[in-house]
CSV table of C-alpha atoms in Angstrom, one decimal:
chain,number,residue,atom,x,y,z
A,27,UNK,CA,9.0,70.9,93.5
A,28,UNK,CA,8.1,68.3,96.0
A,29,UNK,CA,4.9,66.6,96.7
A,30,UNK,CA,4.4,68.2,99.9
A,31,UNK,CA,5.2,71.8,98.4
A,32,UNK,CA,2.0,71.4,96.0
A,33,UNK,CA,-0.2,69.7,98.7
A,34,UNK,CA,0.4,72.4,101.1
A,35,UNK,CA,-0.3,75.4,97.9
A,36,UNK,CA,-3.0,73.8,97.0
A,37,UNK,CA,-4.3,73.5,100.5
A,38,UNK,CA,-3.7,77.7,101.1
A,39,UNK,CA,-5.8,77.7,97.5
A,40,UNK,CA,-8.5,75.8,98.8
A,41,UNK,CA,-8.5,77.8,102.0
A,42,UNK,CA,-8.2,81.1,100.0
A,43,UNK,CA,-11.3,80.0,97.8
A,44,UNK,CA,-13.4,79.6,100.8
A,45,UNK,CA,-12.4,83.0,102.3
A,46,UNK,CA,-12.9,84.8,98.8
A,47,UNK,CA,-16.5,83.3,98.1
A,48,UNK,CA,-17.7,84.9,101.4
A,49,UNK,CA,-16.4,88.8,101.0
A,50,UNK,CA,-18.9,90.1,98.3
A,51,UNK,CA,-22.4,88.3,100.0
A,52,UNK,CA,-21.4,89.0,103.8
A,53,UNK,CA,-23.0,92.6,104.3
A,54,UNK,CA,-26.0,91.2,102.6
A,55,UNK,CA,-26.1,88.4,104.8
A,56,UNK,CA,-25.7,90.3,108.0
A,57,UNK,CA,-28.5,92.7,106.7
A,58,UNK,CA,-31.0,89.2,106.3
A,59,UNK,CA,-29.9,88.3,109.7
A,60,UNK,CA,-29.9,91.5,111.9
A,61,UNK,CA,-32.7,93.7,109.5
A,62,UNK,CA,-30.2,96.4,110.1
A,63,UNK,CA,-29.6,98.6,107.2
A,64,UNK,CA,-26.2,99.7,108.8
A,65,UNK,CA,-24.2,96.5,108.9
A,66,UNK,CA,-20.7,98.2,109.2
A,67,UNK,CA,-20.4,98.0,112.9
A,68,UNK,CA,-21.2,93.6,112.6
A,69,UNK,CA,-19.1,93.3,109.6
A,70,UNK,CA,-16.2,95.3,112.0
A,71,UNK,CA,-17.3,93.6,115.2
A,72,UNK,CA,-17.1,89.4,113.2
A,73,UNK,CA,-13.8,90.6,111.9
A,74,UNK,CA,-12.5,91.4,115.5
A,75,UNK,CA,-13.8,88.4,116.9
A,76,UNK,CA,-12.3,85.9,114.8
A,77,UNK,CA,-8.8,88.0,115.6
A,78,UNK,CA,-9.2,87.7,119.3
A,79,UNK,CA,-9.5,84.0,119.3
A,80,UNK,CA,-6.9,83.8,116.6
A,81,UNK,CA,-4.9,85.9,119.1
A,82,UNK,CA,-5.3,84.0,122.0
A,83,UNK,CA,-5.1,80.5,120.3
A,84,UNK,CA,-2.4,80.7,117.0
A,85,UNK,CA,0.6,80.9,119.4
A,86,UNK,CA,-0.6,78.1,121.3
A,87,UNK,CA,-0.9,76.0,118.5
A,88,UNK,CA,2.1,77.2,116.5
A,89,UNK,CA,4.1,76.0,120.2
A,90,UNK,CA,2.2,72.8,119.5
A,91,UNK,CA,3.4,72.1,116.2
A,92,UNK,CA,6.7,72.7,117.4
A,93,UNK,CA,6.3,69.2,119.6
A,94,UNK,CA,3.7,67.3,118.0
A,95,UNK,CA,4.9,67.9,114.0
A,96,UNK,CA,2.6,70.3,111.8
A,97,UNK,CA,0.1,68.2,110.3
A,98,UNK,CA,-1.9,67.1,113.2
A,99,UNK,CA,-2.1,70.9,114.2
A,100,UNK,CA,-3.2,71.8,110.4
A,101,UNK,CA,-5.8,69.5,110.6
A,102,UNK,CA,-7.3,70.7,113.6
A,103,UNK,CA,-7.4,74.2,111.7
A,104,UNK,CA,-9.1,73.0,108.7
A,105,UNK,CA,-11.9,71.2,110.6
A,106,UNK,CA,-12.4,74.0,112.5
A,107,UNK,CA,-13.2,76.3,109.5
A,108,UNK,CA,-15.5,73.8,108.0
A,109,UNK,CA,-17.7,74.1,110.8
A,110,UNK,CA,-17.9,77.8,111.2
A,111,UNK,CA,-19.1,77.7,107.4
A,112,UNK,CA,-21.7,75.2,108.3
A,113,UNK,CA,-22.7,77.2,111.0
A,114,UNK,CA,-23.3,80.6,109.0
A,115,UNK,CA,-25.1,78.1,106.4
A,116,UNK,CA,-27.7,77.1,109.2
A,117,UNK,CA,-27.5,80.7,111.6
A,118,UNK,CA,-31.1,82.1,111.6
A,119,UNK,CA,-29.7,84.4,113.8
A,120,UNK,CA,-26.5,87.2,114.8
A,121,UNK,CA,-25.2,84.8,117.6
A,122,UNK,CA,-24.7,81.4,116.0
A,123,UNK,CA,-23.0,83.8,112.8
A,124,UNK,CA,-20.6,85.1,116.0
A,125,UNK,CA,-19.9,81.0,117.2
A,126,UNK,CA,-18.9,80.2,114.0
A,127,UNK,CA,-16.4,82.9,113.7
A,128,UNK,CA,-15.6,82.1,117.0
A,129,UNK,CA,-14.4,78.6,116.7
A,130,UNK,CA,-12.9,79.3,113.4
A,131,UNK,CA,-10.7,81.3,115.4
A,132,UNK,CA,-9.7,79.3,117.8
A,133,UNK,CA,-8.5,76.8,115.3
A,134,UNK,CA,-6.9,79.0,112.9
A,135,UNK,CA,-3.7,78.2,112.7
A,136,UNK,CA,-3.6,77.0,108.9
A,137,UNK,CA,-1.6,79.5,107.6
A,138,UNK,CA,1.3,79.7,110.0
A,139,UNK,CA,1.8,76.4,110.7
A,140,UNK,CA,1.7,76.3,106.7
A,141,UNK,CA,4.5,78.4,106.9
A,142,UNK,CA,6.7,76.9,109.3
A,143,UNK,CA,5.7,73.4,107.2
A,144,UNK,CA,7.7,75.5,104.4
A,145,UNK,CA,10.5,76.9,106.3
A,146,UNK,CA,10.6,73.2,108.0
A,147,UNK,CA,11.3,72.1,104.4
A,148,UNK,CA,13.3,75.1,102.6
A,149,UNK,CA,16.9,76.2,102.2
A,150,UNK,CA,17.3,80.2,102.8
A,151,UNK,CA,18.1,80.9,99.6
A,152,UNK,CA,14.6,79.3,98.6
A,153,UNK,CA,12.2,81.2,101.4
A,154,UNK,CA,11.5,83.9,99.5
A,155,UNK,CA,10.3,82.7,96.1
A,156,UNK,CA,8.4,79.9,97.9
A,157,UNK,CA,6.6,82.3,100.4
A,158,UNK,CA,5.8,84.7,96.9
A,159,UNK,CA,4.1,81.3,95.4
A,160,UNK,CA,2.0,81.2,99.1
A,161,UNK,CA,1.0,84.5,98.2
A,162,UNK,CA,0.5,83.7,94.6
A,163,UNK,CA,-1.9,80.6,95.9
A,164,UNK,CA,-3.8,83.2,97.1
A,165,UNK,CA,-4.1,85.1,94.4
A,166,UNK,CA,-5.4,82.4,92.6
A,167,UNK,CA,-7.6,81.5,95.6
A,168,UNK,CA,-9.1,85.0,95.3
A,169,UNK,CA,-9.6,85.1,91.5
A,170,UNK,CA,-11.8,82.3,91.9
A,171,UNK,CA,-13.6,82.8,94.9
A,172,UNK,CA,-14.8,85.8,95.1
A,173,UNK,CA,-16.5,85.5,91.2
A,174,UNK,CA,-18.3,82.3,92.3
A,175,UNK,CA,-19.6,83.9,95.7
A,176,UNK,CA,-20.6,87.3,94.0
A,177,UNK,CA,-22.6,84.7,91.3
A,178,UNK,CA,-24.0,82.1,94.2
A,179,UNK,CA,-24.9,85.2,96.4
A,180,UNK,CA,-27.0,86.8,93.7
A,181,UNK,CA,-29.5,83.2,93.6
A,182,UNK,CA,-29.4,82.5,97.7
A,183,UNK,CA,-27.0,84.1,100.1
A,184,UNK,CA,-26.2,80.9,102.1
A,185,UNK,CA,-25.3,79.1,98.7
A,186,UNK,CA,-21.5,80.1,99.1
A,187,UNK,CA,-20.7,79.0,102.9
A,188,UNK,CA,-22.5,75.8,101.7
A,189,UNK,CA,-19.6,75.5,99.1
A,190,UNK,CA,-16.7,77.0,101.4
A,191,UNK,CA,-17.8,74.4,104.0
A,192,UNK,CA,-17.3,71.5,101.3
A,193,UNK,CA,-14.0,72.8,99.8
A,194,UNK,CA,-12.7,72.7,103.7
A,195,UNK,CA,-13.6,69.6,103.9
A,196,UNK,CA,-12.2,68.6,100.8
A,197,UNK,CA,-8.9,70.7,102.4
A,198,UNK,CA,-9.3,68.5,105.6
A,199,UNK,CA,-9.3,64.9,103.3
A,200,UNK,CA,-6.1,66.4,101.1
A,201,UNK,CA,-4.1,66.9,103.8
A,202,UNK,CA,-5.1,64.1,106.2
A,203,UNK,CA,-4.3,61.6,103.5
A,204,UNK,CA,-1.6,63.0,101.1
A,205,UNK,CA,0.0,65.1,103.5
A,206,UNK,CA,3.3,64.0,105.2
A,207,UNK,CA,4.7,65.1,108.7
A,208,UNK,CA,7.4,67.9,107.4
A,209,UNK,CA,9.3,67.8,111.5
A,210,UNK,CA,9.9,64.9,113.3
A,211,UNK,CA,8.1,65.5,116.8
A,212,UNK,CA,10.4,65.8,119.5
A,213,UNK,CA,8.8,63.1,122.2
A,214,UNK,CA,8.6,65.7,124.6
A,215,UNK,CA,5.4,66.5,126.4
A,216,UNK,CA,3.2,69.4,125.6
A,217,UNK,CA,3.9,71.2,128.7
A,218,UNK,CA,0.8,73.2,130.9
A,219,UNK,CA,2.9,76.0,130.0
A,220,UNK,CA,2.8,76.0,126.4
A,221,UNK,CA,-0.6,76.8,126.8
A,222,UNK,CA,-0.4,80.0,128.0
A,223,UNK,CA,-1.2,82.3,125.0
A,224,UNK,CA,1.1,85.2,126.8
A,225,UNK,CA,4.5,83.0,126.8
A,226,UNK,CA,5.5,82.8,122.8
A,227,UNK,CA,4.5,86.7,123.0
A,228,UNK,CA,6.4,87.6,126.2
A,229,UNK,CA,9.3,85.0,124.2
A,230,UNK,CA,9.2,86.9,121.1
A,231,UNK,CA,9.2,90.6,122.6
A,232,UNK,CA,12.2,89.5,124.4
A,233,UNK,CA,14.2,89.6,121.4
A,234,UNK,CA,15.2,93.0,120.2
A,235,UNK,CA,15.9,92.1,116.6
A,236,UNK,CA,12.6,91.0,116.4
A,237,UNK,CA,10.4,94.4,117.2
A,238,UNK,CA,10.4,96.1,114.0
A,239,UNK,CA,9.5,93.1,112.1
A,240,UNK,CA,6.6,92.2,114.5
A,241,UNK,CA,5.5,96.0,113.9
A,242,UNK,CA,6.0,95.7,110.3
A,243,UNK,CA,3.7,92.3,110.1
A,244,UNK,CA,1.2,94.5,112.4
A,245,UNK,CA,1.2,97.7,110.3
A,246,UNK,CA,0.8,95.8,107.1
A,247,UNK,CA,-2.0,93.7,108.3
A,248,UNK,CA,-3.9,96.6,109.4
A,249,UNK,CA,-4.0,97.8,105.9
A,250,UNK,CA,-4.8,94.5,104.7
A,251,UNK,CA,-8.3,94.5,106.9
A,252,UNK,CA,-9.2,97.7,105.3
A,253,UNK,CA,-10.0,95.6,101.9
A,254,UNK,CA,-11.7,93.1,103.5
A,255,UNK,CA,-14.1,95.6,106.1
A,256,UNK,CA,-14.8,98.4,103.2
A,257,UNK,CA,-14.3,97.1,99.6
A,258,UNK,CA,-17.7,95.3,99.0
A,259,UNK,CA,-19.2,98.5,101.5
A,260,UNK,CA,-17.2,101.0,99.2
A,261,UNK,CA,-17.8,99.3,95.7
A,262,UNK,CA,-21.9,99.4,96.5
A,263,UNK,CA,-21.8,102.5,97.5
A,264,UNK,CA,-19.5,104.8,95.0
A,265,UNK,CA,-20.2,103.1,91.8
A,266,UNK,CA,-23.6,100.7,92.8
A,267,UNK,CA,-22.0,97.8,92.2
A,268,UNK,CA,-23.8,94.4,92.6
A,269,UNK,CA,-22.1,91.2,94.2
A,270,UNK,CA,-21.1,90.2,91.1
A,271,UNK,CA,-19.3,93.2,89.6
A,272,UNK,CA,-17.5,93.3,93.8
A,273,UNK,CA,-16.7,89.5,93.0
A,274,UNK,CA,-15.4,90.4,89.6
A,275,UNK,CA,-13.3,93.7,91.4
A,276,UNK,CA,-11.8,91.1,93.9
A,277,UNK,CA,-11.4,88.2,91.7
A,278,UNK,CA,-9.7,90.7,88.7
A,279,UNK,CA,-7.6,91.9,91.8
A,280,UNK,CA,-6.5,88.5,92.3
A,281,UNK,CA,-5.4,87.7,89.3
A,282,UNK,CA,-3.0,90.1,89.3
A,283,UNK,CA,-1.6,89.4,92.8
A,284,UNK,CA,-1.6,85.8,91.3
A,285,UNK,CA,0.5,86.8,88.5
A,286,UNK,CA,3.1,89.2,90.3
A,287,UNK,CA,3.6,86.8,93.1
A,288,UNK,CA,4.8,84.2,91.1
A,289,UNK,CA,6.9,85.8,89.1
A,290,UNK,CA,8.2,88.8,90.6
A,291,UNK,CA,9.6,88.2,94.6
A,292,UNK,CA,12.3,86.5,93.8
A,293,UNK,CA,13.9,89.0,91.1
A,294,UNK,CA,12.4,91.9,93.4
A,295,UNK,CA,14.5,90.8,96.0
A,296,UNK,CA,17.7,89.7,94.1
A,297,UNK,CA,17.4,93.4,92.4
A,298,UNK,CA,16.2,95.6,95.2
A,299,UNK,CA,17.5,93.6,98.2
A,300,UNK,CA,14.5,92.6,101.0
A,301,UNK,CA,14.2,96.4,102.0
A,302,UNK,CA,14.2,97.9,98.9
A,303,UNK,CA,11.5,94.8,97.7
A,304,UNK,CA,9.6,96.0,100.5
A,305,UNK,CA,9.3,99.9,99.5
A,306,UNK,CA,8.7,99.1,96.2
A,307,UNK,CA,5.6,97.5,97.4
A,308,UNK,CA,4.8,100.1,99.6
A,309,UNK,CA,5.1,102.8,96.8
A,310,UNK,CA,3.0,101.0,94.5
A,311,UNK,CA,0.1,100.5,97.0
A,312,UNK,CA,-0.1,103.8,98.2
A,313,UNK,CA,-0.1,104.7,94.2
A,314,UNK,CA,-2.9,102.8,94.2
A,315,UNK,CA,-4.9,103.4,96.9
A,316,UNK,CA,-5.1,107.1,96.5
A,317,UNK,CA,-6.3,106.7,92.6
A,318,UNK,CA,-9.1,104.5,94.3
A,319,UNK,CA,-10.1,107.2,96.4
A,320,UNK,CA,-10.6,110.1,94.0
A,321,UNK,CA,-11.7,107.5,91.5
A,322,UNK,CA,-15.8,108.5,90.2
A,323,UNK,CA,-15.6,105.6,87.2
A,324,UNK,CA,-15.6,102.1,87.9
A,325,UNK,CA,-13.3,101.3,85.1
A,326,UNK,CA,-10.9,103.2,86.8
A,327,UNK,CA,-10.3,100.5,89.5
A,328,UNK,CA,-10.0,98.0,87.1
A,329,UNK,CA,-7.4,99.9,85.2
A,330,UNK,CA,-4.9,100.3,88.5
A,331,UNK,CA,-5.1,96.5,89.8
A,332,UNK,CA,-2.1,95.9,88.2
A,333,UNK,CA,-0.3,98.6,90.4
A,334,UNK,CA,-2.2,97.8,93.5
A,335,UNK,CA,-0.9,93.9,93.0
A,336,UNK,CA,2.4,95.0,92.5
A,337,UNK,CA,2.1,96.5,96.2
A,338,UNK,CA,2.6,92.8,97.5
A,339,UNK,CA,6.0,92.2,96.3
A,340,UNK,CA,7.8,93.0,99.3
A,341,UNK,CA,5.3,90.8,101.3
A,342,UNK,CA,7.6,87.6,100.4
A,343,UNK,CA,10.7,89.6,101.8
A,344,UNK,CA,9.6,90.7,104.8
A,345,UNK,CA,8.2,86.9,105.6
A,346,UNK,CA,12.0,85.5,104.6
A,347,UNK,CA,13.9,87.8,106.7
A,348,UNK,CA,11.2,86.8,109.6
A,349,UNK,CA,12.1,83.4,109.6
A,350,UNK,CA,15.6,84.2,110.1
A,351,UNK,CA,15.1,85.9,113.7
A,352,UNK,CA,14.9,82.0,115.3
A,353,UNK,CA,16.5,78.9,114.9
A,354,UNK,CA,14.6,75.7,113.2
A,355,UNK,CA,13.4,74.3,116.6
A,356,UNK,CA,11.4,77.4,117.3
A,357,UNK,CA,9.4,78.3,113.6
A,358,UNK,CA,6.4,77.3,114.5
A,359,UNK,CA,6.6,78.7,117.8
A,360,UNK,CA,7.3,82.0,116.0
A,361,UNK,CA,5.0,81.5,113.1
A,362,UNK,CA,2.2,81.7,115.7
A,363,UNK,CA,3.5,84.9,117.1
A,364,UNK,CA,3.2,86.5,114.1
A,365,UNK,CA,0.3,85.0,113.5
A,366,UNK,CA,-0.8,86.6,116.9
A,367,UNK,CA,0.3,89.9,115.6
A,368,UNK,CA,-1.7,89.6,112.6
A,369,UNK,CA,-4.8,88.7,114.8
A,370,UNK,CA,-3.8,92.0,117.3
A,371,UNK,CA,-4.5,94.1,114.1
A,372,UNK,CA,-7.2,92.2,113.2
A,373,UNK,CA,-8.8,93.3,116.3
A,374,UNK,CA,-7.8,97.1,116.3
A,375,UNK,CA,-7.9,97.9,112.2
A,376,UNK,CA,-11.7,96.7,112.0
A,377,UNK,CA,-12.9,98.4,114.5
A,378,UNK,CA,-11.3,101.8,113.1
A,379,UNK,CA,-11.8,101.3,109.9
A,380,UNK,CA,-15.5,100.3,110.2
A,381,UNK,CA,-15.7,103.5,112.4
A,382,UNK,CA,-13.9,105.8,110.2
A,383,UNK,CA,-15.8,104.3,106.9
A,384,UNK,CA,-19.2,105.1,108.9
A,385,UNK,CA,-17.8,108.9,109.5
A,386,UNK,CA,-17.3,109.3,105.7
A,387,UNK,CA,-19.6,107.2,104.1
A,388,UNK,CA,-22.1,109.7,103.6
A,389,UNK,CA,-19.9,112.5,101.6
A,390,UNK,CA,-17.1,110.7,100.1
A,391,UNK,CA,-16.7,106.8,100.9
A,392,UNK,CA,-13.0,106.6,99.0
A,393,UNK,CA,-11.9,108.8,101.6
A,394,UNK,CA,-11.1,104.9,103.8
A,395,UNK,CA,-8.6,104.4,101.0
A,396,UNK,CA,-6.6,107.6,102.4
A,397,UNK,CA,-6.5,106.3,105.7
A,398,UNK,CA,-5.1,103.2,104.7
A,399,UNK,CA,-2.0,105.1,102.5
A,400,UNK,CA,-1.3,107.1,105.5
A,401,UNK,CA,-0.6,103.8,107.5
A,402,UNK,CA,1.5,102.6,105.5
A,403,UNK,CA,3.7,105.6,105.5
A,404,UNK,CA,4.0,104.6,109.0
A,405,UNK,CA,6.0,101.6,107.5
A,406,UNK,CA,8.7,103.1,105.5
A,407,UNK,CA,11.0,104.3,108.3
A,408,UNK,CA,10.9,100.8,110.1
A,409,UNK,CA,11.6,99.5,106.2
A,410,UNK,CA,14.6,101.9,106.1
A,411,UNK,CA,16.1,100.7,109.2
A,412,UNK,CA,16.0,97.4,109.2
């Protein structure tokens, strides 16, 4: 493996820790901040935010990185995190928590310009095991961060952002001075056009071939929201846990995800083929997800992360085949659509799923998990077609 392969998986780490350390301590913060005891509606609200500007802005800058090369465009993204975690370290109050967020998303682009750095740098045959060790950097990210922000949370709840903020900018030094350029910039201008957020999207929906994996990427990010909107929410109020027992939930959880992405895409999909790599997944999740919601013992979750990590095998797959709807010239153009995707259901899925875990928080709060099971049934015929 190249040098440029481990900076950029230890740069998704990195960016992963920082994410995990905030998950178990934000409803407490937002509860400081507001006074409200009811925080589902901010939590849902912050979540949706972020996804707008990520909407409006990731296909932008993916087009961008398309001319300019990736690392000038990753660097951007990274800064741009760092100071939304300073921000929510210094916010006395709801609206500076909301600017943060805000410009996070605008620069967000670290992750798909991360993947077009790969594709930019990866054989087909290779796509898929190399996109499983992505996910598997997050894993990791996610065993350590959320432990150390459920622990930091318990002694002051700004004490994690203070540490997200200086992982990001240890992120931001990594790849601004190990980092090499993975695409030769074209010499072509950045064009007044490539700054309209509607042309990669009109560009992408133009090409047939293309629909059911951008509804795939959609539908499976909607589920993925659900986890971070209700499972510190749900883990508080089913089994009373503290921050530390929801970092030790997530960071168990990411172990696991850890574990099965770096050893089992590659075999999944030599095995199963893509599709059938992809229902695997989706059995194994929805396995899962309904044992969490009739769970009434907290062990219980513990014992079925395994399964629920196995539900992510597929994920590699799915992100192969998508690079092969375009040519080179056009990844990270592409990378930002579905980045855009990913941001469109990270506007719509919060916003339900804080609404429907409000409607059945009071008699049965594992209900959420059902709803998330029956979306991804909504997958499995698009899987089967493709």
């Amino acid at each position: 493996m190249n040098k440029s392969l481990v900076i950029i998986f230890i740069t998704i780490m990195l960016d992963a820790i920082g994410i995990g350390l905030i998950f178990p301590i934000l409803p407490a913060l937002l509860r400081d901040v507001t006074h409200a005891e009811n925080v589902v509606p901010y939590i849902g609200a912050m979540v949706a935010l972020y996804a707008v500007m990520q909407l409006v802005f990731a296909p932008v800058l993916g087009a961008i990185s398309d001319r300019i090369g990736r690392r000038p465009v990753l660097l951007v993204s990274l800064g741009g995190a760092a100071i939304n975690y300073i921000l929510m370290v210094l916010a006395p109050s709801l609206w500076l928590l909301f600017l943060g967020r805000a410009i996070a998303g605008q620069t967000s682009a670290n992750v798909s310009v991360a993947m077009a750095y790969i594709t930019d740098i990866s054989a087909e045959d290779q796509r898929a095991r190399r996109f499983g060790l992505v996910s598997a950097m997050f894993g990791i990210g996610f065993v350590i961060g959320p432990v150390i922000g459920g622990v930091l949370g318990d002694h002051w709840l700004r004490l994690p952002f203070i540490v997200a903020s200086v992982l990001n900018g240890c992120n931001l030094a990594l790849a601004l001075f190990m980092l090499p350029e993975s695409r030769k910039p074209g010499g072509e201008k950045v064009a007044l056009s490539t700054l309209n957020p509607l042309r990669p999207l009109m560009w992408a929906f133009r090409m047939k071939s293309a629909l059911p994996i951008l509804l795939l990427f959609f539908l499976f990010s909607a589920t993925g929201e659900a986890y971070a909107i209700c499972w510190a929410l749900w883990g508080s109020d089913t089994f009373h846990w503290s921050g530390l027992m929801i970092g030790l939930s997530l960071g168990t959880f990411g172990a696991f995800q850890a574990l099965a992405q770096l050893f089992l895409p590659g075999p999944a999909a030599m095995l199963l083929g893509e599709r059938g790599a992809i229902l695997a997944g989706v059995a194994c999740a929805c396995t899962a997800l309904t044992t969490m919601a009739l769970a009434t013992h907290g062990w219980l979750v513990f014992a079925i992360l395994p399964l629920f990590a196995l539900g992510g095998i597929g994920t590699p797959a799915l992100q192969s085949l998508a690079t092969r709807q375009v040519d080179d010239a056009f990844q990270g153009q592409f990378q930002g659509v579905l980045a855009s995707v990913v941001s469109f259901a990270s506007i719509v899925a919060p916003l339900v799923f804080s609404s429907v875990y409000s409607a059945v928080q009071a008699q049965w709060p594992g209900a959420i998990w059902l709803a998330v099971t029956a979306i991804y049934a909504l997958t499995v015929p698009l899987v089967v077609r493709l």
